[in-house]
């Protein structure tokens, strides 16, 4: 790969990274300790996941009746969530496979996480076809395995069976593809690992990667073959999911536009979810240098294109519903009947989130802005959920026979399971962010010399002074600037008086209830040693103290340190 | 023989003093076992091949094996026949002919008995009349297994023995006899000659005895009128098949009017035959089943109905003095048609007034109506309002010494009775459950269900039926008649009594065994009819003066499900959707849209689609019933409201059956029509409806089809029953010619088809219960119905017409627009009603079959779409893809589950299960199977007998229960079969034909006689 890239192309890697910087940056989350926000996010996700698992156990133990379904609307949140998660799972493979074949280098910064997201999303998706079964314990009937009944075989006519194959193939190929890409990166962590246990684990998962030229050659070949395998899957999986609906006879489902429209919608929602995750991750894991404006803008362009396809599909369905004047069509999910019927809110949520809001991305300033992108991506995620909800629930609620018309409303179990999968997804993703190299560092290194901003800059202007390489940032809490704290300590001592440690005997401040050994040390550092000083503290001083110590705000006042000290003083 | 043989253990024994032999006497082994060698030496132990791991394996295995062995297998109770009864062959059903007569429903029936358990009621086709079974008769078998039945006699709520009961009662009776105090028998109409005779015997013994019959919902007006005119306390019979013009003024004769059973004849006249069919005009205030089936329905307030009757009478007889009504134009047309039809016309009325009934009789007499049969009247109602009022008065005055109540529950149905009963010294309720009356009475005598009883019934003059037990009494019960026999000191059993009575007065020399076998006995009487002169003019005058209108008038009615409310503890009936409102588990105040709007009352749907309604307090003559839910009923006459009787039972019913409000307090002076005032109160009522959208949304020609008689006769079939067309290669082709699949040859063997004639289907819902019973369909309760999870395999869709039609939409220029569809959703205020039974359509190209991932639903060689429950994993894809939405999912485990505390939750209630049909487990899909268990049994029977199956032998539960013959089932490959002929009929069409599912169920379109001239 040549190292030249046209200057007009924006750099993909910013921040004057060297090859070593890349290694350190990528290895940092794995080698460092988790921070507070990671733990908070993890605990929330874990709670949601456990709640969801509880709801699933309740469903399996009691019956599908604990959901809000009925004899006319036999699917609702279950399959909505299934299609939603499968759709989300589309971006990963598209980024890693299709863009690989098209030699899009910007994919390298994001493919690892996008693929991880795909796999975790497909896990969630796969849950629903399982748990929505009335008799999950017989779920293996869907597999074409030999059985004692001989001729009893699966029904190859059923789109649900195609789903079984499509999803499992997709998951398998995605995992293999993902893991192949991970091998050199796992090996990198293995080689850097200091703890024996860690080393053992990473040598296991890196499958003995040695970094020889033969390894790299095979790596490149396998990647290409897998990309070739995965590319048709990008199109096939959601096409097959759309067959669940398109091959049926239900008005609104029975629609030839579904396969392309579903694929576009899947990519649309998948990219929105990639945006959502990566915009958070680049901040949290300090990957601003690798996930840059270029990535965000390029993904937004994909969102614009696929969103456009989806919108055109909506318009055509809506047009058909209106143009035929058919009573059946008037109640499909994209019709006047839907827009003003009992599910008007779902209809408009779909239109606004999927068709209207993404149009903002035509504006360059918005599509290159991280915050705006994040907000729009969230809307798309919501909108795509509603799209599936509308397709399933609105169409089923208004079937062929008006006598069978009814509606659906979810129970706490429906909601719990959905939240549970969100939790499960984030649990997996957060664990992934702590244990996996979240950027394909080996690949990123291959483009560093062509797309890194420092190299580009030097190439264009070889005489410029090289900037001094900065130390890689550590993920530790920044120490507060001491200058301000000193000012405050001085003003605090001004009002309560100073204490000369050399001449005076310090009191045992621990006698004051609320002051422990740590707090005593802190107070001593500020210059507070005696009961006399403490007894002079008022509201103003308490606040000053709080602002310096930054711990247990309001505690000193609550415990009335001054009053206690007054008594101890005498 | 003792043996002297000696057996040698070893050669050592030859040596007498062998130490070894001596040692062996004490020890088992000659040498000490070398235990120390392998246990004492640590090193050997360690080097042995049994390692620690092996030891753990053994421990693990033995623990697992021991714990597994400790698991107790489920105890299955099955008791084999030690001595097999001759007439019971396991797996083969026995049928017994018997009769049901419970004071409300009278029918000659066949009872299907499997392994000694009656499991299903079927009509007795030997009966010339009354061989039809309505929903209640069909469901009555479940009441046999009612968990709330009285299991033995009780005195003041305490269980006693029959001996004590007899001892105490005979003592009381002799006291009464001595004191000469009045003894009154209060019974429902039983129409039983033997029971009548026993009471006469009792009277002969005790003297001061009165027997009063009481019908919870009285037909006293009609009885009085008939008695006045024809000298017999009975009801005329009507054969509507002979009618060309039927005019009904408030008579719901397709449901419970005068005991019901008229739909059979009616339906015969509703199929165009040589260009002719009957014309049915209905004047009514509530929307009834009959009104829904009529050709022309006029909405009138109850108070106007009498005037309409008078006007028709006056116009027919040439009298003047007609007062104007709101439907004068209609009356004129009706009169013209009545006159033109002459003796082929009939007028009936549901007005509970002797004068009104007299006038009706007079009209029919004047036109010499062939429809009315007065020479063999019906005895299925005999209550006398006046006598009841007298009884109440004398009870209150303490003049009744003893009251024996049988087959009646007046404490619930008769206002004022409960208070009066307290004044009666000796009250004995002969009842099946501890109902309102039994729980108030001093003695509650447990009586058996009719399926455990002997008896007889004289439904109609010359028509006798026998009641025979089909099972040994389940509990310690004794028949009312046996008790009376005991009291009068007879040693005869009631069976002997009936037999003797029949041999002397009914059979007239014919065989008792034959009569018992047939269940029915005809006895043509040659009695001459006496016709009394009655002054009709004075009756008319009295009727005029009795008309009192009010702003809002209440019409009380009974539902085809609960009727009087006797079987309120029957979950099948509670869950049976009302054919008109399609609402279950409830009664409610029916009100017109106009009145509802005026009073600010609304019905609305909530997020899950279920219906909610406002509540009102209803007051009639100072009696108020609180919190009555309001249901806005299209077709309800403005100014009138309706409320069903039979609900709101509190005693003798399970907690989850205590639904609805008790409307009997409004049934004052036995008048179903009352002035009423309503007042909106707070609170929301939650309905459980199985149908939430009431109109057909302009899809008439795809869902139900209907045409007028004129079009049917004069226009080509394409105009009123066009085949669906689809586009193929840019050309419209008939749907039959388009096929995605290659058709396999289905002309060999049996191919089942079912025909449903919409012209003769009245919507009575007997088929729904029959299906329930035959196929072990679970009851799911009010909440599940409310959230659209009904389990009925067969439902009867009901559609109202809308004011917005395609023509009107085009005229107004809104056709196809949002406003057009919205307007179509509103039913008309005065709608035409269509009923359409829908079950699995058994499509040859079934959408459900292609989508099932595991092939759990697949196509049978005989045309059925089959469900393999064992294979089903419950993805519910099939149900989604079913255009007819007939598939039913087991959302929960519906048996043995306290959440669903209905008959499947107790051993007794489960006895009704049909052993030929599996009880579906949780998580599987189920649906109509075209009663495959019945058809296979038929085929096997024919095979064993080495003959082809005859036409008419194939049956399904619904077709069997359909009294009008609207449902016909059979082998369409048999060219001679009825169903094959019907299939070729011009009226045949398929439901949603354009979808291309090629169903094996087809419909015959409805024809409405709109001829007004």
mmCIF file of N, CA, C and O in Angstrom, chain A residues 10 275 279 293-294 296-298 300-301 304 357-376:
data_model
loop_
_atom_site.group_PDB
_atom_site.id
_atom_site.type_symbol
_atom_site.label_atom_id
_atom_site.label_comp_id
_atom_site.label_asym_id
_atom_site.label_seq_id
_atom_site.Cartn_x
_atom_site.Cartn_y
_atom_site.Cartn_z
ATOM 1 N N UNK A 10 -9.238 14.557 3.788
ATOM 2 C CA UNK A 10 -9.013 14.895 5.190
ATOM 3 C C UNK A 10 -8.309 13.728 5.880
ATOM 4 O O UNK A 10 -8.543 12.580 5.521
ATOM 5 N N UNK A 275 -23.253 5.057 15.017
ATOM 6 C CA UNK A 275 -23.005 6.455 15.414
ATOM 7 C C UNK A 275 -23.229 6.621 16.908
ATOM 8 O O UNK A 275 -22.405 7.192 17.617
ATOM 9 N N UNK A 279 -19.875 7.489 19.062
ATOM 10 C CA UNK A 279 -19.747 8.860 19.564
ATOM 11 C C UNK A 279 -19.539 8.842 21.073
ATOM 12 O O UNK A 279 -18.845 9.694 21.617
ATOM 13 N N UNK A 293 -14.055 13.178 12.424
ATOM 14 C CA UNK A 293 -15.067 13.818 11.603
ATOM 15 C C UNK A 293 -15.319 13.063 10.292
ATOM 16 O O UNK A 293 -16.443 12.990 9.811
ATOM 17 N N UNK A 294 -14.251 12.538 9.716
ATOM 18 C CA UNK A 294 -14.399 11.831 8.434
ATOM 19 C C UNK A 294 -15.322 10.630 8.599
ATOM 20 O O UNK A 294 -16.224 10.403 7.806
ATOM 21 N N UNK A 296 -17.546 10.102 10.915
ATOM 22 C CA UNK A 296 -18.909 10.517 11.226
ATOM 23 C C UNK A 296 -19.603 11.012 9.960
ATOM 24 O O UNK A 296 -20.737 10.624 9.661
ATOM 25 N N UNK A 297 -18.910 11.805 9.204
ATOM 26 C CA UNK A 297 -19.547 12.366 8.016
ATOM 27 C C UNK A 297 -19.848 11.265 6.998
ATOM 28 O O UNK A 297 -20.932 11.222 6.427
ATOM 29 N N UNK A 298 -18.874 10.374 6.813
ATOM 30 C CA UNK A 298 -19.115 9.306 5.842
ATOM 31 C C UNK A 298 -20.313 8.450 6.249
ATOM 32 O O UNK A 298 -21.144 8.090 5.424
ATOM 33 N N UNK A 300 -22.762 9.395 8.068
ATOM 34 C CA UNK A 300 -23.970 10.194 7.884
ATOM 35 C C UNK A 300 -24.408 10.198 6.435
ATOM 36 O O UNK A 300 -25.599 10.243 6.137
ATOM 37 N N UNK A 301 -23.436 10.140 5.529
ATOM 38 C CA UNK A 301 -23.809 10.094 4.119
ATOM 39 C C UNK A 301 -24.523 8.776 3.801
ATOM 40 O O UNK A 301 -25.511 8.757 3.074
ATOM 41 N N UNK A 304 -27.931 9.097 4.998
ATOM 42 C CA UNK A 304 -28.750 9.917 4.104
ATOM 43 C C UNK A 304 -29.244 9.105 2.910
ATOM 44 O O UNK A 304 -30.428 9.174 2.551
ATOM 45 N N UNK A 357 -36.510 13.966 10.180
ATOM 46 C CA UNK A 357 -35.321 14.411 10.923
ATOM 47 C C UNK A 357 -34.004 14.098 10.202
ATOM 48 O O UNK A 357 -33.128 14.954 10.132
ATOM 49 N N UNK A 358 -33.838 12.914 9.597
ATOM 50 C CA UNK A 358 -32.555 12.653 8.935
ATOM 51 C C UNK A 358 -32.244 13.625 7.799
ATOM 52 O O UNK A 358 -31.093 13.746 7.404
ATOM 53 N N UNK A 359 -33.261 14.314 7.286
ATOM 54 C CA UNK A 359 -33.001 15.263 6.197
ATOM 55 C C UNK A 359 -32.077 16.392 6.644
ATOM 56 O O UNK A 359 -31.447 17.052 5.832
ATOM 57 N N UNK A 360 -31.990 16.608 7.962
ATOM 58 C CA UNK A 360 -31.091 17.633 8.484
ATOM 59 C C UNK A 360 -29.645 17.353 8.066
ATOM 60 O O UNK A 360 -28.820 18.260 7.985
ATOM 61 N N UNK A 361 -29.346 16.102 7.781
ATOM 62 C CA UNK A 361 -27.968 15.726 7.469
ATOM 63 C C UNK A 361 -27.514 16.263 6.119
ATOM 64 O O UNK A 361 -26.342 16.182 5.783
ATOM 65 N N UNK A 362 -28.444 16.793 5.346
ATOM 66 C CA UNK A 362 -28.018 17.441 4.097
ATOM 67 C C UNK A 362 -27.119 18.634 4.413
ATOM 68 O O UNK A 362 -26.303 19.031 3.601
ATOM 69 N N UNK A 363 -27.297 19.205 5.587
ATOM 70 C CA UNK A 363 -26.501 20.370 5.962
ATOM 71 C C UNK A 363 -25.140 19.878 6.465
ATOM 72 O O UNK A 363 -25.064 19.091 7.404
ATOM 73 N N UNK A 364 -24.077 20.377 5.820
ATOM 74 C CA UNK A 364 -22.737 19.874 6.149
ATOM 75 C C UNK A 364 -22.391 20.120 7.608
ATOM 76 O O UNK A 364 -21.796 19.278 8.278
ATOM 77 N N UNK A 365 -22.761 21.303 8.087
ATOM 78 C CA UNK A 365 -22.426 21.636 9.475
ATOM 79 C C UNK A 365 -23.048 20.633 10.439
ATOM 80 O O UNK A 365 -22.431 20.278 11.447
ATOM 81 N N UNK A 366 -24.230 20.205 10.135
ATOM 82 C CA UNK A 366 -24.900 19.258 11.043
ATOM 83 C C UNK A 366 -24.284 17.886 10.909
ATOM 84 O O UNK A 366 -24.013 17.200 11.881
ATOM 85 N N UNK A 367 -24.007 17.490 9.685
ATOM 86 C CA UNK A 367 -23.540 16.104 9.519
ATOM 87 C C UNK A 367 -22.096 15.937 9.971
ATOM 88 O O UNK A 367 -21.626 14.823 10.136
ATOM 89 N N UNK A 368 -21.370 17.064 10.147
ATOM 90 C CA UNK A 368 -20.013 16.906 10.669
ATOM 91 C C UNK A 368 -19.949 17.243 12.157
ATOM 92 O O UNK A 368 -18.880 17.254 12.755
ATOM 93 N N UNK A 369 -21.109 17.511 12.736
ATOM 94 C CA UNK A 369 -21.144 17.870 14.147
ATOM 95 C C UNK A 369 -21.467 16.641 14.984
ATOM 96 O O UNK A 369 -22.442 15.933 14.728
ATOM 97 N N UNK A 370 -20.636 16.406 15.980
ATOM 98 C CA UNK A 370 -20.806 15.190 16.778
ATOM 99 C C UNK A 370 -22.127 15.190 17.545
ATOM 100 O O UNK A 370 -22.839 14.199 17.594
ATOM 101 N N UNK A 371 -22.443 16.305 18.171
ATOM 102 C CA UNK A 371 -23.653 16.357 18.988
ATOM 103 C C UNK A 371 -24.901 16.164 18.132
ATOM 104 O O UNK A 371 -25.789 15.372 18.455
ATOM 105 N N UNK A 372 -24.966 16.905 17.036
ATOM 106 C CA UNK A 372 -26.123 16.772 16.157
ATOM 107 C C UNK A 372 -26.251 15.355 15.629
ATOM 108 O O UNK A 372 -27.343 14.787 15.586
ATOM 109 N N UNK A 373 -25.136 14.809 15.244
ATOM 110 C CA UNK A 373 -25.154 13.443 14.713
ATOM 111 C C UNK A 373 -25.717 12.483 15.754
ATOM 112 O O UNK A 373 -26.556 11.638 15.450
ATOM 113 N N UNK A 374 -25.250 12.694 16.983
ATOM 114 C CA UNK A 374 -25.711 11.807 18.051
ATOM 115 C C UNK A 374 -27.222 11.902 18.223
ATOM 116 O O UNK A 374 -27.933 10.891 18.285
ATOM 117 N N UNK A 375 -27.728 13.132 18.251
ATOM 118 C CA UNK A 375 -29.168 13.331 18.456
ATOM 119 C C UNK A 375 -29.961 12.698 17.307
ATOM 120 O O UNK A 375 -30.939 11.968 17.522
ATOM 121 N N UNK A 376 -29.505 12.958 16.106
ATOM 122 C CA UNK A 376 -30.241 12.420 14.950
ATOM 123 C C UNK A 376 -30.195 10.893 14.961
ATOM 124 O O UNK A 376 -31.189 10.219 14.680
#
